[in-house]
Structure formats: C-alpha cells, structure tokens
CSV table of C-alpha atoms in Angstrom, one decimal:
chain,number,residue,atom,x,y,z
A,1,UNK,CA,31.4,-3.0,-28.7
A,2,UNK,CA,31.1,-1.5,-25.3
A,3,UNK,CA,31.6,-3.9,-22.2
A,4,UNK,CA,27.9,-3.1,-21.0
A,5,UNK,CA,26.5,-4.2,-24.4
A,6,UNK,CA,28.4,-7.7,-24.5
A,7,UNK,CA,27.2,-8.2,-20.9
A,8,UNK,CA,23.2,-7.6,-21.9
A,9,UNK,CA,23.6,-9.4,-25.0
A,10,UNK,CA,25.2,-12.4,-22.7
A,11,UNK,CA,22.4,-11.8,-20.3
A,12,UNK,CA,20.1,-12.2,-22.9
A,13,UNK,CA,21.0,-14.8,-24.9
A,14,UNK,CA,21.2,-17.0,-21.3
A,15,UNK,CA,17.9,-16.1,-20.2
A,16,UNK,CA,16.9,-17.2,-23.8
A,17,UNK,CA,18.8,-20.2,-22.8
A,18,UNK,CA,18.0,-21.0,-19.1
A,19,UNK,CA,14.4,-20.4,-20.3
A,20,UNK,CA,14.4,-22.9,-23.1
A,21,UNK,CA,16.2,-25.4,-21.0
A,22,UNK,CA,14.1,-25.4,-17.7
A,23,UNK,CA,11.0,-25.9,-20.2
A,24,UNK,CA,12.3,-28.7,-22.5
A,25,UNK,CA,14.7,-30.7,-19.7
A,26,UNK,CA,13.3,-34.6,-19.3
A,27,UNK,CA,14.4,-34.2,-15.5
A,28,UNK,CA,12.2,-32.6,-13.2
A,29,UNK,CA,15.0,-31.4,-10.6
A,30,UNK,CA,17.3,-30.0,-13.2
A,31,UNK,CA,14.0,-27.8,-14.8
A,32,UNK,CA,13.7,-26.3,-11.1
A,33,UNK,CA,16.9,-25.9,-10.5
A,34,UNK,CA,17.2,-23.9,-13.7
A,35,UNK,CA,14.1,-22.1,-13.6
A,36,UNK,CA,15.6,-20.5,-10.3
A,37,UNK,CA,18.9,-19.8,-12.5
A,38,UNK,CA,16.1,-18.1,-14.5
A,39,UNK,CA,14.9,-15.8,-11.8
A,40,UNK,CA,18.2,-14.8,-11.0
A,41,UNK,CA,19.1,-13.9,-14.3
A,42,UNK,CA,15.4,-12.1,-14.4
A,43,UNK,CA,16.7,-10.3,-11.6
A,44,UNK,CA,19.9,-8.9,-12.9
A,45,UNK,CA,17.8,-7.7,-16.0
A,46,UNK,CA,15.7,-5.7,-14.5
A,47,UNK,CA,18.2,-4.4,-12.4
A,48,UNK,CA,20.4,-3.8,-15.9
A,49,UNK,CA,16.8,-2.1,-16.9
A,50,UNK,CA,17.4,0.0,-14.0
A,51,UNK,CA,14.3,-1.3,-12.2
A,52,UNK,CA,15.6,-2.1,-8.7
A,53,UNK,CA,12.3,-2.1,-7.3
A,54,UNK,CA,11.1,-5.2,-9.4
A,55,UNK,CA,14.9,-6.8,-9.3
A,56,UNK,CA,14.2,-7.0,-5.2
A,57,UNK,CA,10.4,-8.4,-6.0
A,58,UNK,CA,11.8,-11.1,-8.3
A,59,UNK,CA,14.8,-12.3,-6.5
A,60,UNK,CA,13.0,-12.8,-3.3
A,61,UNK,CA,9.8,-13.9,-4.6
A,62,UNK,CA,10.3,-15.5,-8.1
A,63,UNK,CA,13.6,-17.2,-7.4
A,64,UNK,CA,13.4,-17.6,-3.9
A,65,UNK,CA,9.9,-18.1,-2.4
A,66,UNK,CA,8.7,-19.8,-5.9
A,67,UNK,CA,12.0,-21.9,-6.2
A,68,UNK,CA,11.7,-23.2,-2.5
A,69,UNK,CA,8.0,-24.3,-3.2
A,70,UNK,CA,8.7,-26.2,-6.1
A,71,UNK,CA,11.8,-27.6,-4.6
A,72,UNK,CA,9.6,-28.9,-1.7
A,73,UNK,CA,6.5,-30.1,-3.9
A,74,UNK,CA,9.3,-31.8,-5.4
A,75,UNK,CA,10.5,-33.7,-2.5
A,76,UNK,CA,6.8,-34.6,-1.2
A,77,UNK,CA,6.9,-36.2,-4.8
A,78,UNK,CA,9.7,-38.3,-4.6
A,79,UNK,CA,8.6,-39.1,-1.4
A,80,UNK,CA,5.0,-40.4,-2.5
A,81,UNK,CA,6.4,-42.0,-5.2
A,82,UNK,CA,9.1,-43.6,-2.4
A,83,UNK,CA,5.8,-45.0,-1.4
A,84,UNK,CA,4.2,-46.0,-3.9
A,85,UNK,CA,7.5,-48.3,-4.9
A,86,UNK,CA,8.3,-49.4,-1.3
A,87,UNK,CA,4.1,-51.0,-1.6
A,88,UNK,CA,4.5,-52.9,-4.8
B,1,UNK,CA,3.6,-35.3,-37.5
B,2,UNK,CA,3.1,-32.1,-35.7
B,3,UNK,CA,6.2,-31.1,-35.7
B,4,UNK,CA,6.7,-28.8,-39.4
B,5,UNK,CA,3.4,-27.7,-38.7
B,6,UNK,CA,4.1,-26.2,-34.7
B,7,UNK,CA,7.5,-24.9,-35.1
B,8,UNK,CA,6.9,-22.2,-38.0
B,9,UNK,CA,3.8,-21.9,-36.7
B,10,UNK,CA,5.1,-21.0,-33.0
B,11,UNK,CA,8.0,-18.8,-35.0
B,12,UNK,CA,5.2,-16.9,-36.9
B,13,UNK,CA,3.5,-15.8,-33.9
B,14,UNK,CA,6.9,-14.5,-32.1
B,15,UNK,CA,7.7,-12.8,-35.1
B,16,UNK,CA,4.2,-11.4,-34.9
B,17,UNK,CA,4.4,-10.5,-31.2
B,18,UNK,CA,7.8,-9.1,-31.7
B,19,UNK,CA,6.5,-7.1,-34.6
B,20,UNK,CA,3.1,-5.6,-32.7
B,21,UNK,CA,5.6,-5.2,-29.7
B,22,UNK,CA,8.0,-2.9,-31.9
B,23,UNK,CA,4.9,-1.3,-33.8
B,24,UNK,CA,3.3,-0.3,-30.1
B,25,UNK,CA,2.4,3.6,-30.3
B,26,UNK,CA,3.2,5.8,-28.0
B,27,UNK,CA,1.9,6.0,-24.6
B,28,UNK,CA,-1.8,8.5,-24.7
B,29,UNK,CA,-0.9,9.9,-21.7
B,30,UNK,CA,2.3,10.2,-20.5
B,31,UNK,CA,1.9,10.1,-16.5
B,32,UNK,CA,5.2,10.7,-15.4
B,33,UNK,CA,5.5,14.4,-14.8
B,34,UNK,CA,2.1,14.0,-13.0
B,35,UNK,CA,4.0,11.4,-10.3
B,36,UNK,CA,6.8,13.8,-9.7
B,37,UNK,CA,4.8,16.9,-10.1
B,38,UNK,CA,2.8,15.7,-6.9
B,39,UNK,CA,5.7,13.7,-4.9
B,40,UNK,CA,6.3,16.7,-2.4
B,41,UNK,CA,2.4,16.1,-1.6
B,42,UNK,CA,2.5,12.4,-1.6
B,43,UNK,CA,4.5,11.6,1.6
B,44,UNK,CA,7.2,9.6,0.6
B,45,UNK,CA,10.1,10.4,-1.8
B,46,UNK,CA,10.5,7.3,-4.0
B,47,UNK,CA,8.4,7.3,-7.3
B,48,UNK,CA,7.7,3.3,-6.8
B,49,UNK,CA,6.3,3.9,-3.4
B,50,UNK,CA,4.4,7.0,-4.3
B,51,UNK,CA,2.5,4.8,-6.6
B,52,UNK,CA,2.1,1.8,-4.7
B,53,UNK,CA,0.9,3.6,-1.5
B,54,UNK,CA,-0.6,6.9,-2.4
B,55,UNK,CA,-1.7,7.3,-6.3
B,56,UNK,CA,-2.8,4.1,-6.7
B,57,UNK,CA,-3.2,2.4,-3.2
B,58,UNK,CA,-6.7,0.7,-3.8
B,59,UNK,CA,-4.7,-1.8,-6.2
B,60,UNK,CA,-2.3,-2.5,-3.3
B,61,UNK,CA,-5.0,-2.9,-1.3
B,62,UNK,CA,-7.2,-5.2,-3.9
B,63,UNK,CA,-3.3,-7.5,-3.9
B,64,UNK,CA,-3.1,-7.8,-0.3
B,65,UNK,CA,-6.7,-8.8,-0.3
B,66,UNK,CA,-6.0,-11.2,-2.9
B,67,UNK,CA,-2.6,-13.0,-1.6
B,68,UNK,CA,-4.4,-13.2,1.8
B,69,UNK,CA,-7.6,-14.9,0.0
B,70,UNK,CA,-5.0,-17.6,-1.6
B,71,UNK,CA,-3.8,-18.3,1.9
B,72,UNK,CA,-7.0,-19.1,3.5
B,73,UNK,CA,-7.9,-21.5,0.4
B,74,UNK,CA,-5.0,-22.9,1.0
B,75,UNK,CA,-6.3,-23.5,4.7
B,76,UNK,CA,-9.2,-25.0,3.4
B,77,UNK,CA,-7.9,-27.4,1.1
B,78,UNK,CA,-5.1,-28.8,3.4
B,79,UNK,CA,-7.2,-29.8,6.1
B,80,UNK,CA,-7.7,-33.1,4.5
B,81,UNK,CA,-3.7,-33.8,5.1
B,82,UNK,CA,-3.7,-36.3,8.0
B,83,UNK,CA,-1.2,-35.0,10.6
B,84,UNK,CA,1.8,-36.7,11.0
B,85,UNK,CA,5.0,-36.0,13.7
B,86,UNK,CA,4.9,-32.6,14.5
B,87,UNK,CA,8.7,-32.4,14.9
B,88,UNK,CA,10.3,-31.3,11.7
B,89,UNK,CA,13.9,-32.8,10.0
B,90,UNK,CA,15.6,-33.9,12.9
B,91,UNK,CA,18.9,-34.0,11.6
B,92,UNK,CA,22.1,-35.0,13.1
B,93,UNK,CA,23.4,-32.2,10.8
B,94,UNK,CA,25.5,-29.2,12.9
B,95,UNK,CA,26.0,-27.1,9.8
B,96,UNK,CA,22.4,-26.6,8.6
B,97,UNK,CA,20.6,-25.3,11.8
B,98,UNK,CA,23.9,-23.1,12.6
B,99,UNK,CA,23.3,-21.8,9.2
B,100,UNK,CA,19.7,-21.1,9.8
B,101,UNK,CA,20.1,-19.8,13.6
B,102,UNK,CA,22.8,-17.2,11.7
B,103,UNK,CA,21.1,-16.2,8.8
B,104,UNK,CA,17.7,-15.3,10.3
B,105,UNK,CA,18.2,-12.7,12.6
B,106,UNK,CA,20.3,-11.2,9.6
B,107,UNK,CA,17.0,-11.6,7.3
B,108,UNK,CA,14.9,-10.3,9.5
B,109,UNK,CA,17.5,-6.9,10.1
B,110,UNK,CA,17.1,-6.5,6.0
B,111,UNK,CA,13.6,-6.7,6.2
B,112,UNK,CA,13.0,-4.2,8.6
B,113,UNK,CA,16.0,-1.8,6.4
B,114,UNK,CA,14.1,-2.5,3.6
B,115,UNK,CA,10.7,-1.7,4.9
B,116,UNK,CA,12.6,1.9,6.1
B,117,UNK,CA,14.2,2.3,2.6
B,118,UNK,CA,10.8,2.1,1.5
B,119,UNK,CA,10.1,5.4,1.5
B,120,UNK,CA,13.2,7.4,-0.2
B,121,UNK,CA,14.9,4.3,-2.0
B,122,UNK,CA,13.7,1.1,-3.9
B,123,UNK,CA,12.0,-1.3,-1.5
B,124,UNK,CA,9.5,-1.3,0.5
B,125,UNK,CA,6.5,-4.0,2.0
B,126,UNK,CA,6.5,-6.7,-0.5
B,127,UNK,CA,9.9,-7.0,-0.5
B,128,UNK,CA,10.4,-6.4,3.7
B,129,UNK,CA,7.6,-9.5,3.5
B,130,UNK,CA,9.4,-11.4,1.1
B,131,UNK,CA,12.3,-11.4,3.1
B,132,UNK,CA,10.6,-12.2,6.5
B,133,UNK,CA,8.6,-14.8,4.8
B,134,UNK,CA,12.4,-16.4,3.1
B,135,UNK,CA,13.8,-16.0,7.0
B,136,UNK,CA,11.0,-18.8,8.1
B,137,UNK,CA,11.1,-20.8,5.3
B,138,UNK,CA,15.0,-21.0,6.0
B,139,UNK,CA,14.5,-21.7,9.2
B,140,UNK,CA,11.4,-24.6,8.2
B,141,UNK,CA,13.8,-26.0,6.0
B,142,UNK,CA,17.1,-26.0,8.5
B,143,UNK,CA,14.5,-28.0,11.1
B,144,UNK,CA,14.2,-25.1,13.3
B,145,UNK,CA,10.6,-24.2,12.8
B,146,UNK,CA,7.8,-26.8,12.3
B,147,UNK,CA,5.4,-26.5,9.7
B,148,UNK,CA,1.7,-24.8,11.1
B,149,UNK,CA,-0.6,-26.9,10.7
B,150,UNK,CA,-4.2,-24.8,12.1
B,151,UNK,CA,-3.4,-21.2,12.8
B,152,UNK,CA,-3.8,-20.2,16.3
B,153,UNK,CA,-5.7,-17.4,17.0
B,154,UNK,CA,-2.7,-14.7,17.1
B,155,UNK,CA,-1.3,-16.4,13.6
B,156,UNK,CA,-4.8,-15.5,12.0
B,157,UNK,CA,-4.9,-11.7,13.3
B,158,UNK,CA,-1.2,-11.8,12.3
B,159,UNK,CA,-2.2,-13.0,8.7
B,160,UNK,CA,-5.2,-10.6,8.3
B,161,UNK,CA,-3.9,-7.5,10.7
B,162,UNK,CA,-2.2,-6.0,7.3
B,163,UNK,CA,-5.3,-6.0,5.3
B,164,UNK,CA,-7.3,-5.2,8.4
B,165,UNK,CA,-5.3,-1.9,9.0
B,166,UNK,CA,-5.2,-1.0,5.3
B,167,UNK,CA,-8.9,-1.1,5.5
B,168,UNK,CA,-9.4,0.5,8.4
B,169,UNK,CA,-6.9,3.5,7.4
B,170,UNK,CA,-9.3,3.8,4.5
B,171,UNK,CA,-12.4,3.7,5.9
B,172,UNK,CA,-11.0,6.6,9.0
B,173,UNK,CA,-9.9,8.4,5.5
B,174,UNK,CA,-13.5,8.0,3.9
B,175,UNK,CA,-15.3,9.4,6.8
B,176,UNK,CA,-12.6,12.1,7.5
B,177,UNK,CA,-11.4,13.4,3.9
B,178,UNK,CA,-14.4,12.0,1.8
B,179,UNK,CA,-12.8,9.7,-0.5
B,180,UNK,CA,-11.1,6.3,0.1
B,181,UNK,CA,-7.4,6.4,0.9
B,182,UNK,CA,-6.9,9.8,0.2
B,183,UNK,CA,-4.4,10.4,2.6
B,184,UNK,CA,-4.2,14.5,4.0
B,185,UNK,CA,-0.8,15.7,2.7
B,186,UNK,CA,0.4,16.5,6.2
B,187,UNK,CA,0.2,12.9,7.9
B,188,UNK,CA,0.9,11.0,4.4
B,189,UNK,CA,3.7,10.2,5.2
B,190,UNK,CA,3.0,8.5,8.5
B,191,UNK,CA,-0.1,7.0,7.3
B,192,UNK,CA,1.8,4.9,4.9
B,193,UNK,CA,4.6,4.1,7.1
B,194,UNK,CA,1.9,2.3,9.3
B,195,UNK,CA,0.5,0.2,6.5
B,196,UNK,CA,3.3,-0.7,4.9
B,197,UNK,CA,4.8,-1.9,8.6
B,198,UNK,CA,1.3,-4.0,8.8
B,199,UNK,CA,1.7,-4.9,5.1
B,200,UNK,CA,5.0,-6.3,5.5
B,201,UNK,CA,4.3,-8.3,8.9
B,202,UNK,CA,1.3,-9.7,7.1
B,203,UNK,CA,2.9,-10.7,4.0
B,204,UNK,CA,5.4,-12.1,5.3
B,205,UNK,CA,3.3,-14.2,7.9
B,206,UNK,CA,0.8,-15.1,4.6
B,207,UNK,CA,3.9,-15.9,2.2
B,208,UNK,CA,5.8,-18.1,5.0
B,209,UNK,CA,2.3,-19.8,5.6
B,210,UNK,CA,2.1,-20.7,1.9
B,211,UNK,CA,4.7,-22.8,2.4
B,212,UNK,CA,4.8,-23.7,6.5
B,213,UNK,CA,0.9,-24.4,5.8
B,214,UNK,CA,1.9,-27.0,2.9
B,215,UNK,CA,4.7,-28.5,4.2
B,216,UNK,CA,3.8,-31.3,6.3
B,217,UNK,CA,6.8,-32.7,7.0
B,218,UNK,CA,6.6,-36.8,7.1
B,219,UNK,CA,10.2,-37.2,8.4
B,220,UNK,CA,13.0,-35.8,6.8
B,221,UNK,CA,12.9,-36.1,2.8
B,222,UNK,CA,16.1,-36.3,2.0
C-alpha cells in the first residue's frame, strides 16, 4: 500500500468521523469546533482531488468565515442565556 | 421504537445513493476540450477562471447578485437590534490586538496575490474576498474594528460597486458586441481583471458585513 493511499483512506475515514461526530455531539461548542475540523479536512480533500480552486473556497469560506459565524452566534447564545439565568 | 426501523432504513438509502452514484453514465457532452480549445480567446490562462469569468460569467453574475441580496435582508432584519456601546471587546489583552494589527495587513497582501493569481493560477475574487472579509472579522474579533451597525453611504456603494460594475461591463458589452458579457477577445483580458478587482472589494465588504452587521457586540462575551 502506497503512502498516498493510506493518507486518503486516513483522510477519509476522519472526515467520515469528524462528520459523524460534529452531528451527533450533546455539546454545542464541541459540534462547531469539529465541524471547522471538518472544513479543514474538506479542504485538504479537494486539494488531494487536485481541486485547488475549491480547497482555497472551502478553507476561507466554509471553515473560516462559516466557523467564525457560528462561533459568534454561539457566544450571543450563552450570553442570552447569561441573561436569562442572571433574571430568575 | 424508531430506532430498527431508521438505521437500515438510512443504510438502504446510502447504499442506494452510493449505488446510482457508481452506476452514473457518462458525461453527454464532454466540455473540456471546448474550455481549452478557446482559452487563448478567453483572456486569462487558468481553466477555473476561464469559466467563472468568460464562459459562464452570467452565473457569477446571478451569485454576486444573490450574496449581495442576503446582505441587505440581513440589513433589514437587524434593524430591530437595539444599539448598545459602540466600542467593541475592550480588553486589557496585549496579545490579541498585536495579533490582529499583524495579521491584517498580511491578509489583505494575500488577497490582493490571490486576486493577481487569478488569472494564470488557482484563485481568484471569491477567494481574494474571502480573505479581505476573514482580515475584518479578525480584526472585529481582536477589538480593533466595531461592528456596523447602518451602512454609511460609501459602505453601501462599497457593497453594491461589484455587482454595479459587473452589470455595467455587461450592459457596455450588450450595446457594443450584441450579446451580454461577451467580452471582444482583444480586451478580455482586462475586462475581467476589472470585475473581478470590484468582485473581490465587494465580497469581501458583503461577507465582512455578514458578520460586522450581526455582531452587536454587548460588552465582551467572554
């Protein structure tokens, strides 16, 4: 088995993974925090598919713009819900 | 209950999908000698580009259209948000601005290589503007930009100049060469250098702003 094979099998069976995980995880943080894990392994497929064009589209705009966004409407959550406890 | 009943059901279908997906025929027409065949015509030298920009620049144009008409119902929905302190995270933190005051003239240098590279090598607007649009939301986040709250009157010809230019360059082609965004072979090349410089100062200004626009910062969440 050639080292390029065991690397896209790897690849794929953790984007399998990541995938599975950042869906199924109880804990909102750790789902985002994989499902930006996920766009980076998105990235280096395509770029393993020798798309380079769509690897620079993913990993700036599914991993990084996407991630951030979800990373902050997490945080306005937590602070609402800050809120919400600190009224009761 | 559900359970038995989901799973193999779920597992059918991939196998299913997998199978169709395996099964696919051929492609009826195969269209890639017809993009190289006409590269030396189209003005740039990268395939990707070529297709974006020449072959089939009306889609780009419908996209830009549509990320720009996402922004402004953005704008219209987050009016209602009472405006808090205008001052973003003031943090006592050294480390985090330095970061961002470092980083984003860095950014900013990729963008404009990537917007250059555009043309003979894989990149190109979307990802100039993703980068742009990445360099403010690092520097939102590090407490060196504000959010926006209303766009001033230069921040909404910034947002629609990109779309605005891709138009106009296709109505001047309709009148000139009779068909929209057909670009003459002789100033192809220049023609798309100057919309994808608009496209990327655009999206990048209309991807920052779908964040900067939604991020009103009540203090600093830590």
């Amino acid at each position: 088995m050639s080292l390029g094979l065991g690397f896209d099998l790897l690849l794929a069976a953790s984007l399998l993974w990541s995938g599975w995980r950042a869906l199924s995880t109880p804990r909102l943080d750790r789902a985002l925090v994989l499902f930006i894990a996920f766009g980076l392994l998105m990235t280096l497929t395509w770029a393993r598919l020798a798309a380079p064009d769509i690897a620079l589209a993913e990993a700036a705009i599914g991993a990084g713009l996407t991630g951030a966004l979800l990373l902050d409407a997490f945080g306005a959550l937590q602070a609402k819900r800050a809120e919400a406890e600190a009224k009761k | 209950m559900k359970r038995p009943v989901v799973i193999p059901a779920a597992l059918l279908f991939a196998v299913v999908l997998i199978l169709a997906m395996v099964d696919l025929a051929p492609p009826a027409l195969d269209l890639r000698p017809l993009v190289a065949a006409n590269l030396a015509s189209s003005g740039v030298a990268h395939p990707v580009t070529a297709v974006l920009l020449n072959y089939r620049a009306y889609d780009t144009l419908l996209e830009i259209g549509v990320l720009l008409l996402a922004l402004v119902a953005i704008l219209a929905v987050s009016e209602s948000v009472p405006t808090t302190s205008s001052t973003s995270a003031t943090s006592s933190d050294l480390l985090l601005p330095m970061l961002g005051r470092i980083a984003a003239p860095v950014m900013v240098v990729v963008a404009v290589y990537l917007l250059s590279a555009g043309t003979s090598a894989p990149g190109g607007a979307f990802q100039a503007g993703a980068v742009l649009a990445a360099a403010a939301v690092l520097l939102h986040l590090t407490g060196l930009l504000p959010g926006w709250r209303q766009p001033g009157v230069s921040l909404r010809w910034g947002l629609a100049g990109g779309f605005l230019l891709f138009v106009g360059v296709g109505a001047i082609l309709l009148l000139v060469e009779g068909d929209l965004l057909r670009y003459p072979p002789d100033h192809a090349g220049v023609l798309i250098f100057l919309i994808e410089s608009g496209l990327t100062l655009s999206l990048g200004l209309i991807l920052a702003g779908l964040f900067l626009f939604l991020s009103h910062d009540k203090g600093d969440v830590g």
